Coordinates of C-alpha atoms and ligand atoms in Angstrom, one line a residue:
X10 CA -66.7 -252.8 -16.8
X11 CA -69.8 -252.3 -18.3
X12 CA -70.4 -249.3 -20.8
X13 CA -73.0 -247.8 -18.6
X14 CA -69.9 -247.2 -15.6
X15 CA -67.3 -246.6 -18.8
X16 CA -69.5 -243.4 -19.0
X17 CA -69.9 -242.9 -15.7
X18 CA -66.1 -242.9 -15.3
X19 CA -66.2 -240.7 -18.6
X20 CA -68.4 -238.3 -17.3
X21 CA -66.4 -237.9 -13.7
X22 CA -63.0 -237.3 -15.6
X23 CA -64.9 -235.1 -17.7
X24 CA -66.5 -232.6 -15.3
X25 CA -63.1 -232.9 -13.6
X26 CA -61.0 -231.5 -16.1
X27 CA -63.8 -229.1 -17.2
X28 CA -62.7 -227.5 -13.8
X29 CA -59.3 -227.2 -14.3
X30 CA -59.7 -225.7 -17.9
X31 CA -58.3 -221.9 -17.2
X32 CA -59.1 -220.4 -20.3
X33 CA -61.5 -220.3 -23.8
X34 CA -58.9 -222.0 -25.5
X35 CA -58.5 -224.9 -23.2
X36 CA -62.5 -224.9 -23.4
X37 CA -62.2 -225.5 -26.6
X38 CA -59.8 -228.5 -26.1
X39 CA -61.9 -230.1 -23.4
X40 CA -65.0 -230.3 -25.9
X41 CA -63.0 -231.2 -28.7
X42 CA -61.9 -234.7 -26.9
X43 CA -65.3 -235.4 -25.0
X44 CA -68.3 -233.8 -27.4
X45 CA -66.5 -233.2 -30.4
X46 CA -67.4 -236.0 -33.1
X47 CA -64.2 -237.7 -32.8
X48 CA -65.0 -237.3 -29.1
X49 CA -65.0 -239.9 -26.6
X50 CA -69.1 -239.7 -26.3
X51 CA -69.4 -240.2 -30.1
X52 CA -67.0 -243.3 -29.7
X53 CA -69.8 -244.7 -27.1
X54 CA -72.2 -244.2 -29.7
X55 CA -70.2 -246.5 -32.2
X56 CA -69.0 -249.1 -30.3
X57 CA -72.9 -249.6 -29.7
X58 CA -73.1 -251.1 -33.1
X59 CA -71.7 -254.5 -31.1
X60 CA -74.3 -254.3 -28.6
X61 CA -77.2 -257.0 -28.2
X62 CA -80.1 -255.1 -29.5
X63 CA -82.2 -254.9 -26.3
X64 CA -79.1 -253.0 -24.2
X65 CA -78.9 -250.6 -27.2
X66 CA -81.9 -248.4 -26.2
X67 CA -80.5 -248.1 -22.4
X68 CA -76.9 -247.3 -23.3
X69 CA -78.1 -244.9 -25.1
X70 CA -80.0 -243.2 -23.2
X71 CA -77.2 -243.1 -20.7
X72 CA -74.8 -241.8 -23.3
X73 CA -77.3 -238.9 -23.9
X74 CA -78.3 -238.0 -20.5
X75 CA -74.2 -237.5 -20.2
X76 CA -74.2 -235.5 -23.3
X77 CA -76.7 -233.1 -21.7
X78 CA -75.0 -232.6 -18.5
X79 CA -71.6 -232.1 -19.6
X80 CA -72.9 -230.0 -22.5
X81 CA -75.0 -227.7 -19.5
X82 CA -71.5 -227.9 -17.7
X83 CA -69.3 -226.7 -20.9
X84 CA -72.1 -224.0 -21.4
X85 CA -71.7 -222.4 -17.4
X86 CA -68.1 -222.7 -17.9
X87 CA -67.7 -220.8 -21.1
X88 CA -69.8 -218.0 -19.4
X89 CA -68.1 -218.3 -16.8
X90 CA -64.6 -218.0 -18.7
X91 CA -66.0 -214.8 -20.8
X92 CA -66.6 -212.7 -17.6
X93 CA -62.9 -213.7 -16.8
X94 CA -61.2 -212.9 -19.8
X95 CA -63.3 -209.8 -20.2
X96 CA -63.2 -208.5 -16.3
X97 CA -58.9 -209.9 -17.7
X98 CA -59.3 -207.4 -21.0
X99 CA -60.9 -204.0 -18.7
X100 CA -58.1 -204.2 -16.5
X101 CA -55.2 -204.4 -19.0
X102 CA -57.0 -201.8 -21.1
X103 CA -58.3 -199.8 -18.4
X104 CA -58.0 -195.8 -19.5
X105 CA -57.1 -193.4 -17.3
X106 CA -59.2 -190.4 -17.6
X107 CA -56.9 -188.6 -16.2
X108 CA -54.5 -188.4 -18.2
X109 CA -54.2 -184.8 -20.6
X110 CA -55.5 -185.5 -24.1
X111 CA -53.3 -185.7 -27.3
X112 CA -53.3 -182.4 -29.0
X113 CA -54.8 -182.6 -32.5
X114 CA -53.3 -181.4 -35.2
X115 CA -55.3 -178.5 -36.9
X116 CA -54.3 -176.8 -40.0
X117 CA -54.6 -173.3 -41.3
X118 CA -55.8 -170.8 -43.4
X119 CA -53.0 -169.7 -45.9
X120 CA -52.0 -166.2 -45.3
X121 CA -53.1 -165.1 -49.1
X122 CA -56.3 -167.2 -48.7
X123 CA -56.7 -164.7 -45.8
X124 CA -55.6 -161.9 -47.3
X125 CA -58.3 -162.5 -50.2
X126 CA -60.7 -163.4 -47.5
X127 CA -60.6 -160.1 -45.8
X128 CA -60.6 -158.2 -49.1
X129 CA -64.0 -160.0 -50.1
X130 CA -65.5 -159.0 -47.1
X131 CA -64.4 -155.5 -47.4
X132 CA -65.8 -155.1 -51.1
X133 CA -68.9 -157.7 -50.0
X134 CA -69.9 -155.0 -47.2
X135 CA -69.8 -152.3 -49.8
X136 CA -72.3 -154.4 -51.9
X137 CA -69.9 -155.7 -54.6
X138 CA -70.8 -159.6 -55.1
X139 CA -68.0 -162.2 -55.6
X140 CA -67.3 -163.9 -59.2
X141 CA -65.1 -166.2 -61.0
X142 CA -63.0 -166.3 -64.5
X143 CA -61.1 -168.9 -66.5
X144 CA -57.1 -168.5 -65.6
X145 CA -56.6 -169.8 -69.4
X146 CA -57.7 -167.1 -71.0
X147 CA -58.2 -166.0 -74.8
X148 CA -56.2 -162.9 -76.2
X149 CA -59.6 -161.5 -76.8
X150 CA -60.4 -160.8 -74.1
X151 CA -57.3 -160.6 -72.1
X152 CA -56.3 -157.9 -74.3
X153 CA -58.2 -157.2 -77.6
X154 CA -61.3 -156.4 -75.3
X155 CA -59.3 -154.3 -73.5
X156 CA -58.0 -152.0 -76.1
X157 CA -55.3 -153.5 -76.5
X158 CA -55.0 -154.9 -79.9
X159 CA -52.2 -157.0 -81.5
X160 CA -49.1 -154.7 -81.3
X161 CA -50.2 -152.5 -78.6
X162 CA -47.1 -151.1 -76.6
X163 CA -48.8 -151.8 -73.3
X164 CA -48.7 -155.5 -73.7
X165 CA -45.1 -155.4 -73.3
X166 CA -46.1 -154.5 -69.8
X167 CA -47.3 -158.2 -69.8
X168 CA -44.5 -160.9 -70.2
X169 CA -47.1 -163.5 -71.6
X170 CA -47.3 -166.9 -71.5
X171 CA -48.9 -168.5 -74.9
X172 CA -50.2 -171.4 -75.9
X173 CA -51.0 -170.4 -79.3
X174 CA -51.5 -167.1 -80.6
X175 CA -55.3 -166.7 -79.4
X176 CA -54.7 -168.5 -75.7
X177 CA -52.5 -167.4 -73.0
X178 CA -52.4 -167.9 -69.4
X179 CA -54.4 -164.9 -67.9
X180 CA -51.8 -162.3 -67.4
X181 CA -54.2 -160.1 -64.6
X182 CA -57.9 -160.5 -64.0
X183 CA -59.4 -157.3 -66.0
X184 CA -60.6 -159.7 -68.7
X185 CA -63.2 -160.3 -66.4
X186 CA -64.4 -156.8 -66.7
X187 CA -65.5 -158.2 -70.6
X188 CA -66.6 -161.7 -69.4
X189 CA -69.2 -159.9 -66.6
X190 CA -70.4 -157.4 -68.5
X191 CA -71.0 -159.6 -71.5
X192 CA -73.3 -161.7 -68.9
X193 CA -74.7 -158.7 -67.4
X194 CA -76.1 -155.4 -67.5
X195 CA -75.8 -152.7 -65.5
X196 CA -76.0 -152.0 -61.9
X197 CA -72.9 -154.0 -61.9
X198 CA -71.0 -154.3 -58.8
X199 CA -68.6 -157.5 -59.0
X200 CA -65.3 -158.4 -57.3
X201 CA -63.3 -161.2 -59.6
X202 CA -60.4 -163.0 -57.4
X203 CA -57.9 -165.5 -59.1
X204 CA -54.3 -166.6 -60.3
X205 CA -52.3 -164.8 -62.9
X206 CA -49.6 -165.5 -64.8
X207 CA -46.4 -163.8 -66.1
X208 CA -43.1 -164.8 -67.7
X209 CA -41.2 -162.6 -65.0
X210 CA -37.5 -163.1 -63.8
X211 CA -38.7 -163.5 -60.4
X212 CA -37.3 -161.0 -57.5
X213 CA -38.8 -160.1 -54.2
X214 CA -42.0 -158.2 -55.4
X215 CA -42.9 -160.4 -58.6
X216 CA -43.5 -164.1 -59.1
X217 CA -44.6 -165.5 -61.9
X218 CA -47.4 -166.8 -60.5
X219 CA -49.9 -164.3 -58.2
X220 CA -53.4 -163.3 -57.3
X221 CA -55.2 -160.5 -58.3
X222 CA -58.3 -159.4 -57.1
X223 CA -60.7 -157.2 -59.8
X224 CA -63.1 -154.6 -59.2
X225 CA -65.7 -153.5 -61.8
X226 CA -68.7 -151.0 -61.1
X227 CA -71.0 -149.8 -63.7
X228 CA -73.9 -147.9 -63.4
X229 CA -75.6 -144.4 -64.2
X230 CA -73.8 -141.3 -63.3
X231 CA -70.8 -143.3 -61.7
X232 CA -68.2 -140.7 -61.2
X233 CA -64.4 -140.4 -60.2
X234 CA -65.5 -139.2 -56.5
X235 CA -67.3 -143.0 -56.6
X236 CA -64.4 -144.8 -57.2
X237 CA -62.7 -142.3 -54.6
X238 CA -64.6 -143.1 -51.9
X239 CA -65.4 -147.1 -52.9
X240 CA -61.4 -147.1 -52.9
X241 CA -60.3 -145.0 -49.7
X242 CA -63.3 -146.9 -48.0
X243 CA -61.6 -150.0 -48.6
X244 CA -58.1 -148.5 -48.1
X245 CA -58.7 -148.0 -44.6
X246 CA -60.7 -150.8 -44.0
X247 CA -58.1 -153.3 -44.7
X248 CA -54.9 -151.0 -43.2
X249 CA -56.6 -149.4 -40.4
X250 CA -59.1 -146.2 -39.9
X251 CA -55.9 -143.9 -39.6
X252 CA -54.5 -144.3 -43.5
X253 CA -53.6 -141.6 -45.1
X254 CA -54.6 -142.4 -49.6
X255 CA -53.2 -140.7 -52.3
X256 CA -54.4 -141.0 -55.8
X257 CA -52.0 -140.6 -58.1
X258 CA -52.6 -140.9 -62.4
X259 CA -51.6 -143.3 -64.1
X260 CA -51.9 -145.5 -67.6
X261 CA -53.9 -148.6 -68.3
X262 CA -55.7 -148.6 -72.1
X263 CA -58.8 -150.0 -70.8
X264 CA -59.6 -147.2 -68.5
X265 CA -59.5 -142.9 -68.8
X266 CA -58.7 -141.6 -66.8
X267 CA -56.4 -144.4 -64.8
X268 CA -55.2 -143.4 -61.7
X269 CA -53.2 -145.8 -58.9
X270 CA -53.3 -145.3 -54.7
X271 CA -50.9 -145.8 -52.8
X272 CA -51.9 -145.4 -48.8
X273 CA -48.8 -143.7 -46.4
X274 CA -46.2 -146.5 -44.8
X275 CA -47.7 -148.0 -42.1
X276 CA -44.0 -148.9 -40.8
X277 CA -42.6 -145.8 -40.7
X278 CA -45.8 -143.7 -40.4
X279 CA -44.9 -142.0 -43.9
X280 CA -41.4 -140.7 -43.0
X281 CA -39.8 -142.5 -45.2
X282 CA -38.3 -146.4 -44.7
X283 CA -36.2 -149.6 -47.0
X284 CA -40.1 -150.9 -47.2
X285 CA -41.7 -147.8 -48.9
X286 CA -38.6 -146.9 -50.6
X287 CA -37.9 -143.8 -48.9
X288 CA -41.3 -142.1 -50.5
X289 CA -43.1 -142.4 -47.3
X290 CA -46.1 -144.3 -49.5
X291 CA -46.8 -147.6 -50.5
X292 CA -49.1 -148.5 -53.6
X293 CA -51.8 -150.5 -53.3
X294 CA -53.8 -151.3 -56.5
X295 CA -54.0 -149.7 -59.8
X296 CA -57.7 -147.9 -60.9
X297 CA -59.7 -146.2 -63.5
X298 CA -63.1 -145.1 -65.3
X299 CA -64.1 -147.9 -67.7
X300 CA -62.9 -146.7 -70.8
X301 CA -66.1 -145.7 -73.1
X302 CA -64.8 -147.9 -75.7
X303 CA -64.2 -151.0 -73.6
X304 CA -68.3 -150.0 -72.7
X305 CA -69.4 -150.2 -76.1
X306 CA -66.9 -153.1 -76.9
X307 CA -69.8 -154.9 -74.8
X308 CA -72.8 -152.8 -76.1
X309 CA -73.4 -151.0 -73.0
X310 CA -74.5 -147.4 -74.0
X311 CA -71.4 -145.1 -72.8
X312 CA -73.5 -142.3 -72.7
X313 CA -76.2 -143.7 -70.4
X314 CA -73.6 -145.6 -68.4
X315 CA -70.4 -145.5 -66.9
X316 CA -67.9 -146.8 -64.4
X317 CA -65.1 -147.6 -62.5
X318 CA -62.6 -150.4 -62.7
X319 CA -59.6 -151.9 -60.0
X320 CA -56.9 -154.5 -59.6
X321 CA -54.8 -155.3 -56.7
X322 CA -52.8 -158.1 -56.0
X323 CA -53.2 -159.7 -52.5
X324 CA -49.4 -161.1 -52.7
X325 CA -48.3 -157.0 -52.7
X326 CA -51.0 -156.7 -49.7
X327 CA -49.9 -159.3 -47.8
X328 CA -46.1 -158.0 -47.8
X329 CA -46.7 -155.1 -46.5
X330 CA -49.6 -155.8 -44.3
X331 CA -47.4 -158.1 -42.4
X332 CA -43.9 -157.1 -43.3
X333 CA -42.7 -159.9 -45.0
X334 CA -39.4 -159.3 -47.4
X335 CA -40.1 -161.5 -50.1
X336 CA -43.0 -162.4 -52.0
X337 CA -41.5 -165.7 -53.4
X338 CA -42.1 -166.9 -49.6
X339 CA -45.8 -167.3 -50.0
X340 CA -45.7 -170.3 -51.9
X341 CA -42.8 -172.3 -50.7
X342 CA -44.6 -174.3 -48.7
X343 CA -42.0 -173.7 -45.8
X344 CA -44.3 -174.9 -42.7
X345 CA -41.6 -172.8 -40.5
X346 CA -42.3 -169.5 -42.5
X347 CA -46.4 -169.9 -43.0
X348 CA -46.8 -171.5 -39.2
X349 CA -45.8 -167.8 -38.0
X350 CA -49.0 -166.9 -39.7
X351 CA -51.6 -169.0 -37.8
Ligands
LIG11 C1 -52.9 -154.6 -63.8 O1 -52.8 -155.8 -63.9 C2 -54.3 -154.0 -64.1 N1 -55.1 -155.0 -64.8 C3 -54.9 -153.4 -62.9 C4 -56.1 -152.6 -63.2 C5 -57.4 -153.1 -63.2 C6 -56.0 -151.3 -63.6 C7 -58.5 -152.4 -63.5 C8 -57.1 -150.5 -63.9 C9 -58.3 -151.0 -63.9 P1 -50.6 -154.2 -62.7 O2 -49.8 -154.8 -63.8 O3 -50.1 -153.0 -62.1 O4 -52.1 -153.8 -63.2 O5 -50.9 -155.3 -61.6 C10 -51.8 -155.1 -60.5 C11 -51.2 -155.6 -59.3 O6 -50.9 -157.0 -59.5 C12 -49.9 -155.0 -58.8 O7 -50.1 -153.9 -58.1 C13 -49.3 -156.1 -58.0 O8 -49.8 -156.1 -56.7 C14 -49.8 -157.4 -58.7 N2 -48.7 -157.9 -59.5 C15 -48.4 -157.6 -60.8 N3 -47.4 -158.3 -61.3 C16 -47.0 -159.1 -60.2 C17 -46.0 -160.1 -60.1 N4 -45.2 -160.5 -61.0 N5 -45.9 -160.7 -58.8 C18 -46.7 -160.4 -57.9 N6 -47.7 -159.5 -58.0 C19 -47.9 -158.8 -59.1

């Protein structure tokens, strides 16, 4: 046979099994063994090293011609294959847009991050901007500032925790009353949120770990009937329009006089429960007038200016706003307890 029909017969079997190949794979094969350059066209082109010259041009023209069809051939058939195995692919992964989404899973705010939130916005409303203080603190002005200098009785109110005589983990956030007014001069009207610290024996109302939220405003002529209404304002907007507030005194070195509020139980509607003790009241946050030496400590002129200072603490809030039992809860990271909250 001469090589001119041996393609021929090559290019038959070819386009033949070209047909029958069912898949890109078996594509793949086919043009391996017939175009591929151990291929049985590239062997044609060798074995026409042993041709007479003159037949050389002719054969391999033939050779070529077939190269071109069945390459044309091998290039329909692949398209062809494609729209198979994709039209294959569409109907395997057809979706059904029917079918009810997943539900995603969304987290949520903690309930103190809340509880801070909706204290901001209480103070915010009344004017009071938001600001920020170190949680390691120095003495100085944890306490020193605050007249209360080393051996004071009233830090025995604080169980502290030291990491050397000068530096101690904030142990409430008035030393931000110093650190704001050392920035600033009056009109002052700041809010201070963060972390405190204290060596407690932990029970249901203390942790050793809570937030506090400070209040400082100083001004001319600020009075005890400002802090009165700045606190009752607040009072009701956080517990409802209906709360009954008592201002009661009380002691704290840094402010004279110091007074704390309690508002009446909003579980037993004052008459007396296990929540509020029996008293009928619950307290809220403690209070004062800036003490005119904790003024001057920062060289604000007491007699031109005074003020009034607050702390509360959120964790307290948060109890008795939603009637947990145990304050020791909030930061458990139980996903069954703080879930309830969403
Ligand atoms: C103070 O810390 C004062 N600095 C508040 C203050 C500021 C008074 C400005 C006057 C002027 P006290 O120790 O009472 O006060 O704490 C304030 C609030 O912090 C408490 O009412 C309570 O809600 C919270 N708190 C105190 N200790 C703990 C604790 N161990 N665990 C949880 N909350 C606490």
């Amino acid at each position: 046979m001469s090589i001119q029909d041996q393609v021929a017969e090559m290019q038959q079997r070819a386009l033949g099994e070209l047909e029958t190949a069912s898949d890109l794979v078996a594509l793949d094969e086919w043009r391996l063994k017939y175009l591929g350059k151990k291929g049985e066209l590239t062997g044609f082109l060798r074995s026409m090293g042993s041709l007479p010259a003159e037949e050389r041009p002719v054969v391999g023209q033939v050779v070529n011609a077939a190269r071109k069809l069945l390459e044309e051939a091998d290039g329909l058939r692949q398209t062809r294959l494609q729209a198979i195995a994709l039209d294959q692919r569409l109907a395997a992964d057809r979706v059904d847009v029917t079918l009810p989404g997943r539900p995603v899973e969304t987290g949520r705010v903690h309930i103190i991050t809340r509880t801070m939130r909706e204290i901001e916005s209480a103070f915010k409303a009344m004017g009071f901007q938001v600001a920020e203080g170190p949680e390691v603190e120095l003495d100085f002005y944890n306490f020193e500032q605050l007249n209360m200098p080393p051996g004071h009785p009233a830090r025995s109110m604080h169980d502290t925790f030291y990491f050397s005589e000068s530096v101690v983990l904030r142990t409430h956030t008035s030393p931000n009353q110093i650190r704001v007014m050392e920035k600033q001069k009056p009109p002052i009207r700041v809010i201070v949120p963060g972390k405190c610290y204290r060596s407690e024996a932990t029970d249901a109302t203390h942790d050793f770990m809570f937030y506090q939220v400070e209040g400082l405003a100083v001004d001319r002529n600020v009075t005890l009937a400002d802090l009165r209404g700045t606190l009752t304002d607040f009072a009701r907007r956080l517990f409802g329009a209906e709360r009954k507030v008592r201002f009661r005194c009380d002691y704290f070195p840094y402010v004279e006089p110091g007074v704390d509020l309690s508002i009446d139980c909003m579980l037993c509607g004052g008459k007396g429960c296990r929540v509020c003790k029996y008293s009928g009241w619950l307290e809220i946050l403690g209070a004062g007038m800036v003490h005119p030496q904790v003024l001057r400590n920062v060289d604000i002129d007491s007699e031109k200016y005074s003020g009034f200072a607050f702390g509360m603490g959120p964790s307290r809030i948060a109890l008795l706003k939603y009637g947990i039992d145990d304050i020791r809860q909030f930061f458990r990271n139980d996903l069954r307890f703080l879930e309830q909250f969403a």
